[in-house]
mmCIF file of C-alpha atoms in Angstrom:
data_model
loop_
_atom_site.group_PDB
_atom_site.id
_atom_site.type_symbol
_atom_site.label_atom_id
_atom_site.label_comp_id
_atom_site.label_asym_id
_atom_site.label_seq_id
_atom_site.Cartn_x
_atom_site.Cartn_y
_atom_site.Cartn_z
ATOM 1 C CA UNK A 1 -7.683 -13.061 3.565
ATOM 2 C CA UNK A 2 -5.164 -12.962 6.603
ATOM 3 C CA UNK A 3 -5.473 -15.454 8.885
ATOM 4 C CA UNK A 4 -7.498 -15.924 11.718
ATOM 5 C CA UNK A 5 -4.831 -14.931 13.969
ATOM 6 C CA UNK A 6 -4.109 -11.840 12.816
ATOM 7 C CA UNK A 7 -7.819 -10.231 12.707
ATOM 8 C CA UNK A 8 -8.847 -7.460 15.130
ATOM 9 C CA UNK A 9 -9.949 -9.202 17.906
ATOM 10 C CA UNK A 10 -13.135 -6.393 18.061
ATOM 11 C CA UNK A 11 -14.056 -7.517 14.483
ATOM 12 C CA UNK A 12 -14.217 -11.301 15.135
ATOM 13 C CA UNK A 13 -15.926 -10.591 18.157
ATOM 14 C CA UNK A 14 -19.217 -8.603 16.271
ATOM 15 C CA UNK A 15 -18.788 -10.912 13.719
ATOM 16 C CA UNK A 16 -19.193 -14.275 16.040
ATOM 17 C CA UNK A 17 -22.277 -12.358 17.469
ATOM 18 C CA UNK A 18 -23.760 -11.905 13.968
ATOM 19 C CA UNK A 19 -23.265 -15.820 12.870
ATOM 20 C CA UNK A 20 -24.730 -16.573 16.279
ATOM 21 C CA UNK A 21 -27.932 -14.203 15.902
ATOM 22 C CA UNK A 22 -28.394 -15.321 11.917
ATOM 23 C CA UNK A 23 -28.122 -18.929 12.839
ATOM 24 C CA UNK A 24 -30.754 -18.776 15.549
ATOM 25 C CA UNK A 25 -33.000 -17.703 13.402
ATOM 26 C CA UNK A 26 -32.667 -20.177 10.809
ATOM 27 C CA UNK A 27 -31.193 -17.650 7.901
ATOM 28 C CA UNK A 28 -28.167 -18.616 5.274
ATOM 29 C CA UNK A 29 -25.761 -15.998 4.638
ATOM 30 C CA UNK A 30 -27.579 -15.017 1.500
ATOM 31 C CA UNK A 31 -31.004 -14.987 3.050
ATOM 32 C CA UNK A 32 -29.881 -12.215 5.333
ATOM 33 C CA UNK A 33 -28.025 -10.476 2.801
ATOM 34 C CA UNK A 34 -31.136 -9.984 0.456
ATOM 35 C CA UNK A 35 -33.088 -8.458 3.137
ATOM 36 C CA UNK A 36 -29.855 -5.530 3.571
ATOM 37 C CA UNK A 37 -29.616 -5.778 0.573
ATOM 38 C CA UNK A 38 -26.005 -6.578 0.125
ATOM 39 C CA UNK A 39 -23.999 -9.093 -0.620
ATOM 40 C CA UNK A 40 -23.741 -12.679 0.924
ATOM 41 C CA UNK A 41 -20.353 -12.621 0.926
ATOM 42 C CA UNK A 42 -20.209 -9.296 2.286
ATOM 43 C CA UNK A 43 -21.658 -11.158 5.048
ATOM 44 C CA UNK A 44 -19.598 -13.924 5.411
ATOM 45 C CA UNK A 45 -16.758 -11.234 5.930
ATOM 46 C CA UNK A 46 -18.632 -9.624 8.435
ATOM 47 C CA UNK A 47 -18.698 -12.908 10.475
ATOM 48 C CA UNK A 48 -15.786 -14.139 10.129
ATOM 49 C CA UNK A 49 -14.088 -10.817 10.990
ATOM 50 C CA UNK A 50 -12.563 -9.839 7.638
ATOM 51 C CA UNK A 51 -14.678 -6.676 7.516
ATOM 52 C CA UNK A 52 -15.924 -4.169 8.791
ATOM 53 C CA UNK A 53 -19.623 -3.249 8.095
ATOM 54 C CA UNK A 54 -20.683 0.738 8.743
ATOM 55 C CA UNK A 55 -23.363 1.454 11.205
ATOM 56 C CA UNK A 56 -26.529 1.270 8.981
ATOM 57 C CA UNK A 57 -26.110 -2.410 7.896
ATOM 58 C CA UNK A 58 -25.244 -2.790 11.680
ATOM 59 C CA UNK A 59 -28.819 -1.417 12.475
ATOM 60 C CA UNK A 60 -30.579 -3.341 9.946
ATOM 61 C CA UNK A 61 -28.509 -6.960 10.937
ATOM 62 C CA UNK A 62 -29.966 -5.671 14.479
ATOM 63 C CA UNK A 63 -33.572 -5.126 12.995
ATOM 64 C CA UNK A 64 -33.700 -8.199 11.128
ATOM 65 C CA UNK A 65 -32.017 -10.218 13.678
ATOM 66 C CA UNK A 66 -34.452 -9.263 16.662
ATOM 67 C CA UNK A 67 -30.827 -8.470 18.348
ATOM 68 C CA UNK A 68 -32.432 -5.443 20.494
ATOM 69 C CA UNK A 69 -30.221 -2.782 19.928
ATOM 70 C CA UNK A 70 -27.211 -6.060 20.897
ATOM 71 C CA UNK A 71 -25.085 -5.313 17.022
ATOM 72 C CA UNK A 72 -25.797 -1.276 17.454
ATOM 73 C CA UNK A 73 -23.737 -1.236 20.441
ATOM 74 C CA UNK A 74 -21.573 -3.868 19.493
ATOM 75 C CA UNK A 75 -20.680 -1.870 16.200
ATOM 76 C CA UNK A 76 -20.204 1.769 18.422
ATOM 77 C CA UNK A 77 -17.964 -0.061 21.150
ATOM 78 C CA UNK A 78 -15.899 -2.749 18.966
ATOM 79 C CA UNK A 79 -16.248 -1.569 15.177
ATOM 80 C CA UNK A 80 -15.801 1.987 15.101
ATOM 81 C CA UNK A 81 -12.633 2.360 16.124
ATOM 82 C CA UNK A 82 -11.119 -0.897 15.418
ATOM 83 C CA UNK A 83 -8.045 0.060 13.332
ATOM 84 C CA UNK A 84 -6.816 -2.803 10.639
ATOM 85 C CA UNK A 85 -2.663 -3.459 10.647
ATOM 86 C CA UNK A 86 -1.170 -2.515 7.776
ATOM 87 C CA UNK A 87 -1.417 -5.986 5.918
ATOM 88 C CA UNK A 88 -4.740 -6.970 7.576
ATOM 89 C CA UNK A 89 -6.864 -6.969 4.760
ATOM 90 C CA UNK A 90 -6.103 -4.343 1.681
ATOM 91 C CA UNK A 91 -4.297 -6.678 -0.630
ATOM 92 C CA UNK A 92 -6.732 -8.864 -0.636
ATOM 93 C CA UNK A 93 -9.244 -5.770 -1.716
ATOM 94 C CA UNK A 94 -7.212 -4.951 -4.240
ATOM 95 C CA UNK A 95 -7.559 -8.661 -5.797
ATOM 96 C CA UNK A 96 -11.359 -8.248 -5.746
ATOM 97 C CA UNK A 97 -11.415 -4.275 -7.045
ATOM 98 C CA UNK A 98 -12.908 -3.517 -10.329
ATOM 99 C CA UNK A 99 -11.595 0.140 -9.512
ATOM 100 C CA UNK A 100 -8.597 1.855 -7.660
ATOM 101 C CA UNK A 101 -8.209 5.537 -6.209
ATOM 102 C CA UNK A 102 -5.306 6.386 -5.147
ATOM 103 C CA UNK A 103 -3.353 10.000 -3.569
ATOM 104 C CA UNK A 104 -0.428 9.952 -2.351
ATOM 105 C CA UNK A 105 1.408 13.164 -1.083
ATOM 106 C CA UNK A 106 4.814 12.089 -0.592
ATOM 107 C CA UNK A 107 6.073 8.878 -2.402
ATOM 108 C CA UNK A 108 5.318 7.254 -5.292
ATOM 109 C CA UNK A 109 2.257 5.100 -4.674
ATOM 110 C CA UNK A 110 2.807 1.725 -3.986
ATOM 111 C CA UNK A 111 1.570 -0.310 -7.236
ATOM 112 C CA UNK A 112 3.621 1.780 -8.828
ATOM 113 C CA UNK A 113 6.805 1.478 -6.869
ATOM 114 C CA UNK A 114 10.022 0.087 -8.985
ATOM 115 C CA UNK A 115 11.901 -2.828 -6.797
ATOM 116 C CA UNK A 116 14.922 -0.556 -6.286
ATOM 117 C CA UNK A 117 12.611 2.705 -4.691
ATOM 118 C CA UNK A 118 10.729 -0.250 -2.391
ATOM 119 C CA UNK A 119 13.947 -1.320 -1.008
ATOM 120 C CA UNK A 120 15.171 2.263 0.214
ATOM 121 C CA UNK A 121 11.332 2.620 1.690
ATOM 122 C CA UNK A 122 11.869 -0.939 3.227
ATOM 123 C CA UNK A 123 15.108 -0.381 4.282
ATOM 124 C CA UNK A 124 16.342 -3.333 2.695
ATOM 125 C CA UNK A 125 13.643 -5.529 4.317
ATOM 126 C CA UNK A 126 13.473 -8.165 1.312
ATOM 127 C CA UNK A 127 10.342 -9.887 2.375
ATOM 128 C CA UNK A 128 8.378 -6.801 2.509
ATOM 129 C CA UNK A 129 9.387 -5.903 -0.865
ATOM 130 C CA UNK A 130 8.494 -8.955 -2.377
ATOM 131 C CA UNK A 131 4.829 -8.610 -1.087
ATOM 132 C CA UNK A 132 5.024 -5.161 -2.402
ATOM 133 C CA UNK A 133 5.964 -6.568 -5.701
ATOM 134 C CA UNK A 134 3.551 -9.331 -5.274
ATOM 135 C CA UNK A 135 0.330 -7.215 -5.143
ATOM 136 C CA UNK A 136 1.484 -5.074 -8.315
ATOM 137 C CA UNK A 137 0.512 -8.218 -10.219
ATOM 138 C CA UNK A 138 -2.992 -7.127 -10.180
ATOM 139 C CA UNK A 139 -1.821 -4.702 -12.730
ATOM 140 C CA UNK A 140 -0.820 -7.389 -14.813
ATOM 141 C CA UNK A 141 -3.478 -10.120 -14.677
ATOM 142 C CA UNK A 142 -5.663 -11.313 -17.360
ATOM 143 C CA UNK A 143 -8.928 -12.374 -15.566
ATOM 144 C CA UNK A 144 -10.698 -11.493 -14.606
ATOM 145 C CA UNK A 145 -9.885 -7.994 -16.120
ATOM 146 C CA UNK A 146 -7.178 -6.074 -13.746
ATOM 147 C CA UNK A 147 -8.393 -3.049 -11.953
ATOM 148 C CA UNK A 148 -8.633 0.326 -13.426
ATOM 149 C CA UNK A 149 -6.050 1.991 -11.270
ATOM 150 C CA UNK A 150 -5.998 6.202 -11.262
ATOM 151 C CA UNK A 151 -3.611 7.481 -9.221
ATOM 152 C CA UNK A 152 -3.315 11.332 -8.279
ATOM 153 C CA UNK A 153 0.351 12.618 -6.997
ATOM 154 C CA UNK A 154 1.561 15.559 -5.833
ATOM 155 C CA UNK A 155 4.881 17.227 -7.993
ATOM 156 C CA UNK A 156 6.061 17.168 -4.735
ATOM 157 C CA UNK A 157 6.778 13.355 -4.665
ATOM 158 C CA UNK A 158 8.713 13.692 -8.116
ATOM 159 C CA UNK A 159 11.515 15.787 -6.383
ATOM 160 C CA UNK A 160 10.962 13.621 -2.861
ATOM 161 C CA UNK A 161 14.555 11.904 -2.968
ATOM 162 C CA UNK A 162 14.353 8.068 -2.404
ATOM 163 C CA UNK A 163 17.743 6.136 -2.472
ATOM 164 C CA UNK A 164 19.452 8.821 -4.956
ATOM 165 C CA UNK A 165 19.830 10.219 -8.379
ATOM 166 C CA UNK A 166 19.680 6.779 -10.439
ATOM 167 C CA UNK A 167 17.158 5.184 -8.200
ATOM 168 C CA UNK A 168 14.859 8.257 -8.965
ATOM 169 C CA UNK A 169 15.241 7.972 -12.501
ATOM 170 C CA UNK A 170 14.399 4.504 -12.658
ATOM 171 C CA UNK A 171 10.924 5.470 -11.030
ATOM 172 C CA UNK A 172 10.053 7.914 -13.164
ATOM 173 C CA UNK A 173 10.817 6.340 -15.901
ATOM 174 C CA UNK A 174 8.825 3.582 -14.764
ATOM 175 C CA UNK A 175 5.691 5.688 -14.279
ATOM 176 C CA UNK A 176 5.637 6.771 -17.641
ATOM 177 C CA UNK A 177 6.359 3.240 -18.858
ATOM 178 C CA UNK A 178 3.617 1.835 -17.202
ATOM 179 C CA UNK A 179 0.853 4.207 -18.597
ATOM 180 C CA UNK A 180 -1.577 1.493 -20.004
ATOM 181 C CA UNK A 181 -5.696 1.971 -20.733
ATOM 182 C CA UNK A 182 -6.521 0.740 -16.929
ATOM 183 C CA UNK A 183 -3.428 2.941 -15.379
ATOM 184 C CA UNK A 184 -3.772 6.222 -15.388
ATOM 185 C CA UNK A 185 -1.287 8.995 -13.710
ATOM 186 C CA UNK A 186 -1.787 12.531 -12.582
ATOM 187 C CA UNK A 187 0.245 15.050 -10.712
ATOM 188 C CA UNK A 188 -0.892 17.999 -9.312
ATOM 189 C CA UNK A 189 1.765 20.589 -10.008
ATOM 190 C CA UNK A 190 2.709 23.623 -7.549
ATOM 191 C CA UNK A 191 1.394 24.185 -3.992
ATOM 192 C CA UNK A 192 -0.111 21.882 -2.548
ATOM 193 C CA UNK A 193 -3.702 22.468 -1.963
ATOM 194 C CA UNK A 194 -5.578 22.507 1.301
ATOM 195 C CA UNK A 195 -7.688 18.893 0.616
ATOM 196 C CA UNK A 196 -4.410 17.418 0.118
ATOM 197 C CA UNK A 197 -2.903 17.830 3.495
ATOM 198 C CA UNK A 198 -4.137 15.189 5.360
ATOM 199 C CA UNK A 199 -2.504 12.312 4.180
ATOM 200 C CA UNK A 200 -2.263 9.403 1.814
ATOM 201 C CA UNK A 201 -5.188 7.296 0.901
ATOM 202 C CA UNK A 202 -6.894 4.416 -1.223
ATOM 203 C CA UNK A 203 -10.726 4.007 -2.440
ATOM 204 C CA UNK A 204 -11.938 0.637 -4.023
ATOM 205 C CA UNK A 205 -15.108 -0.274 -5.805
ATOM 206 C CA UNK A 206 -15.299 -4.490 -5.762
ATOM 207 C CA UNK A 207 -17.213 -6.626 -7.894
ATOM 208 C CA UNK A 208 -20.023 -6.088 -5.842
ATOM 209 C CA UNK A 209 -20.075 -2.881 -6.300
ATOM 210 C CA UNK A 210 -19.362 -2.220 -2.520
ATOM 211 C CA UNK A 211 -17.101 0.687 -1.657
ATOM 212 C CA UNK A 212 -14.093 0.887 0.729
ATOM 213 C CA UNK A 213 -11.286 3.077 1.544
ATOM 214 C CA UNK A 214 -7.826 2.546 2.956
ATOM 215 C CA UNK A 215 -5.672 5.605 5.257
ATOM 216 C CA UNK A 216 -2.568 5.522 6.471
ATOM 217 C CA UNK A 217 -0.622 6.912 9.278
ATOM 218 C CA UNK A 218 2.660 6.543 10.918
ATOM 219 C CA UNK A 219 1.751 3.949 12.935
ATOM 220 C CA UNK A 220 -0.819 1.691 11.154
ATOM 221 C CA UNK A 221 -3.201 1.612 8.172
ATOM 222 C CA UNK A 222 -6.770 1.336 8.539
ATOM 223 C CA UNK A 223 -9.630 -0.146 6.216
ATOM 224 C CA UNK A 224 -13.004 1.220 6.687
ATOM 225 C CA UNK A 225 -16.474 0.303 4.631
ATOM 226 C CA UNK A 226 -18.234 3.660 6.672
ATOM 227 C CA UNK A 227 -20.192 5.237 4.254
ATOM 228 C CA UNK A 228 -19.898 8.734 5.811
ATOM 229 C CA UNK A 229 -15.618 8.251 6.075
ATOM 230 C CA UNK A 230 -16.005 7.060 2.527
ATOM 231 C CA UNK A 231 -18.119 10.258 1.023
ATOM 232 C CA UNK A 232 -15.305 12.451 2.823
ATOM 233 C CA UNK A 233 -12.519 11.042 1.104
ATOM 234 C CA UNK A 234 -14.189 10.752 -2.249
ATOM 235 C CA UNK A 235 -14.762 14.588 -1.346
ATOM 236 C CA UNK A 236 -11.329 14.843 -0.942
ATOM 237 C CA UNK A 237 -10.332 12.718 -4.109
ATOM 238 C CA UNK A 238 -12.189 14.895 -6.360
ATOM 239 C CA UNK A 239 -11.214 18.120 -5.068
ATOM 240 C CA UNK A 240 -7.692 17.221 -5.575
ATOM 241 C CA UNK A 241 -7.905 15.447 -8.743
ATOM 242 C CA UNK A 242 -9.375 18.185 -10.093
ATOM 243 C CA UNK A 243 -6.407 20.324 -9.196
ATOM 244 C CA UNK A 244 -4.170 17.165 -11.249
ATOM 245 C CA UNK A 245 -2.737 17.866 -15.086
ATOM 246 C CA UNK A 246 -4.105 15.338 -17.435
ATOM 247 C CA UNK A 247 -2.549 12.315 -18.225
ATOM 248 C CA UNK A 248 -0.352 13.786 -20.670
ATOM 249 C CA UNK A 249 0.444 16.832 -19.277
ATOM 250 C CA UNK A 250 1.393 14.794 -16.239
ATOM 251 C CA UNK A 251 3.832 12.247 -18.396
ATOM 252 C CA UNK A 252 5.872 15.499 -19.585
ATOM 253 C CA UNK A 253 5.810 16.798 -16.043
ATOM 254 C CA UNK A 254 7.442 13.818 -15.304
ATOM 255 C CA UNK A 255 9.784 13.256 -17.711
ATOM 256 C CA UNK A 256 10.887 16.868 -16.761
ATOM 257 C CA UNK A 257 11.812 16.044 -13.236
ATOM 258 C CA UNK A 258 13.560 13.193 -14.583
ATOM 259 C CA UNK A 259 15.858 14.634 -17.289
ATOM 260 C CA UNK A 260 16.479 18.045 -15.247
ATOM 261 C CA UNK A 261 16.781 16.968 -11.235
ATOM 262 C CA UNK A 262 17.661 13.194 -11.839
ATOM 263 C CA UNK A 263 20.089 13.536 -14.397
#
């Protein structure tokens, strides 16, 4: 996880109020976890400002905690809104995922991304492309197992032109390349429909089974564990995934583009 300086200052903040109510009354981290029932390192997160919780494991820390209604208004005043930066926390979920969602709308997403099409994104920025190509090692690993990544595109990234011609072969190439049992790639072909034009955006399953989901917009990303955000996107997901080619389908789409605009 990023370090302490770098959390949300709203996050540490219900967090430190958490620790401070569980320790008062005598409870571990997994003691108060069983009576959620989640995780208890899901609450070790929590406290130490690494996570967000949603609002009903806020009301029940409050319930089981005596804290008087204390975390409920904590959670509406500091949590809500607090938006992660970019880096906060989302590699690290994508260590711990046993599952990866992913739409993007207008580049190739980022896992995916060839050195050459991070550097134009980057604009030559060489550290930030070597944590891009960092995290793709997730893809890679051996174990534990690496996620199983599916990741739904619009045809409309295909023809999006990154750093020219050659640059833009290499990446497509590269996404049919890296078609593997855990990768899977889709495009959605044509217009672009209505659920997909609200921007880019990740969901994870963890080990735990726990659920969260990742936006982005111009000016920041933000990681949220709200079940209600969390429904909408996966709304969102399947409405647009169902609008997708299979796999195959999409590799010849792709290798279309290629040969014909990236020649």
């Amino acid at each position: 996880m990023s370090s302490v300086r770098g959390r949300p200052k709203s996050l540490k903040a219900f967090g430190g109020t958490v620790r401070k109510l569980r320790t008062a009354a005598g409870m571990s981290q997994d003691q108060l976890a069983a009576k959620i029932p989640i995780s208890g390192s899901h609450i070790g997160k929590i406290e130490r400002g690494e996570g967000r919780c949603d609002r009903a494991i806020a009301e029940r820390l409050d319930e089981i905690l005596d804290g008087r209604g204390t975390l409920q208004n904590l959670w509406d005043d500091l949590v809500l809104d607090s938006a992660f930066p970019v880096w906060f926390d989302w590699p690290v979920v994508e260590v711990e995922s046993v599952t990866l969602s992913a739409f993007e709308s207008v580049v190739v997403y980022g896992l995916l991304q060839t050195e050459s099409y991070a550097s134009v994104l980057f604009k030559g920025n060489k550290e930030a492309v070597a944590a891009r190509l960092r995290r793709q090692a997730v893809l890679l690993r051996d174990d534990p197992p690496p996620p199983r990544l599916t990741v739904v595109m619009l045809e409309q990234v295909l023809h999006h032109e990154i750093g020219g011609a050659e640059i833009m072969r290499e990446q497509l190439q590269h996404l049919m390349d890296i078609s593997a049992e855990h990768i899977n790639v889709q495009i959605v072909p044509g217009p672009v429909p209505p659920d997909a034009t609200e921007g880019a955006f990740v969901l994870a399953t963890l080990q735990d089974r726990s659920e969260l989901a990742y936006m982005e917009n111009p000016v920041r990303g933000m990681t949220t564990e709200e079940t209600a955000d969390i429904q909408i996107l996966s709304n969102r997901y399947d409405a647009i995934r169902s609008c997708a080619l299979p796999v195959g389908a999409s590799r010849e789409l792709i290798r279309r583009v290629m040969e014909e605009k990236w020649a």
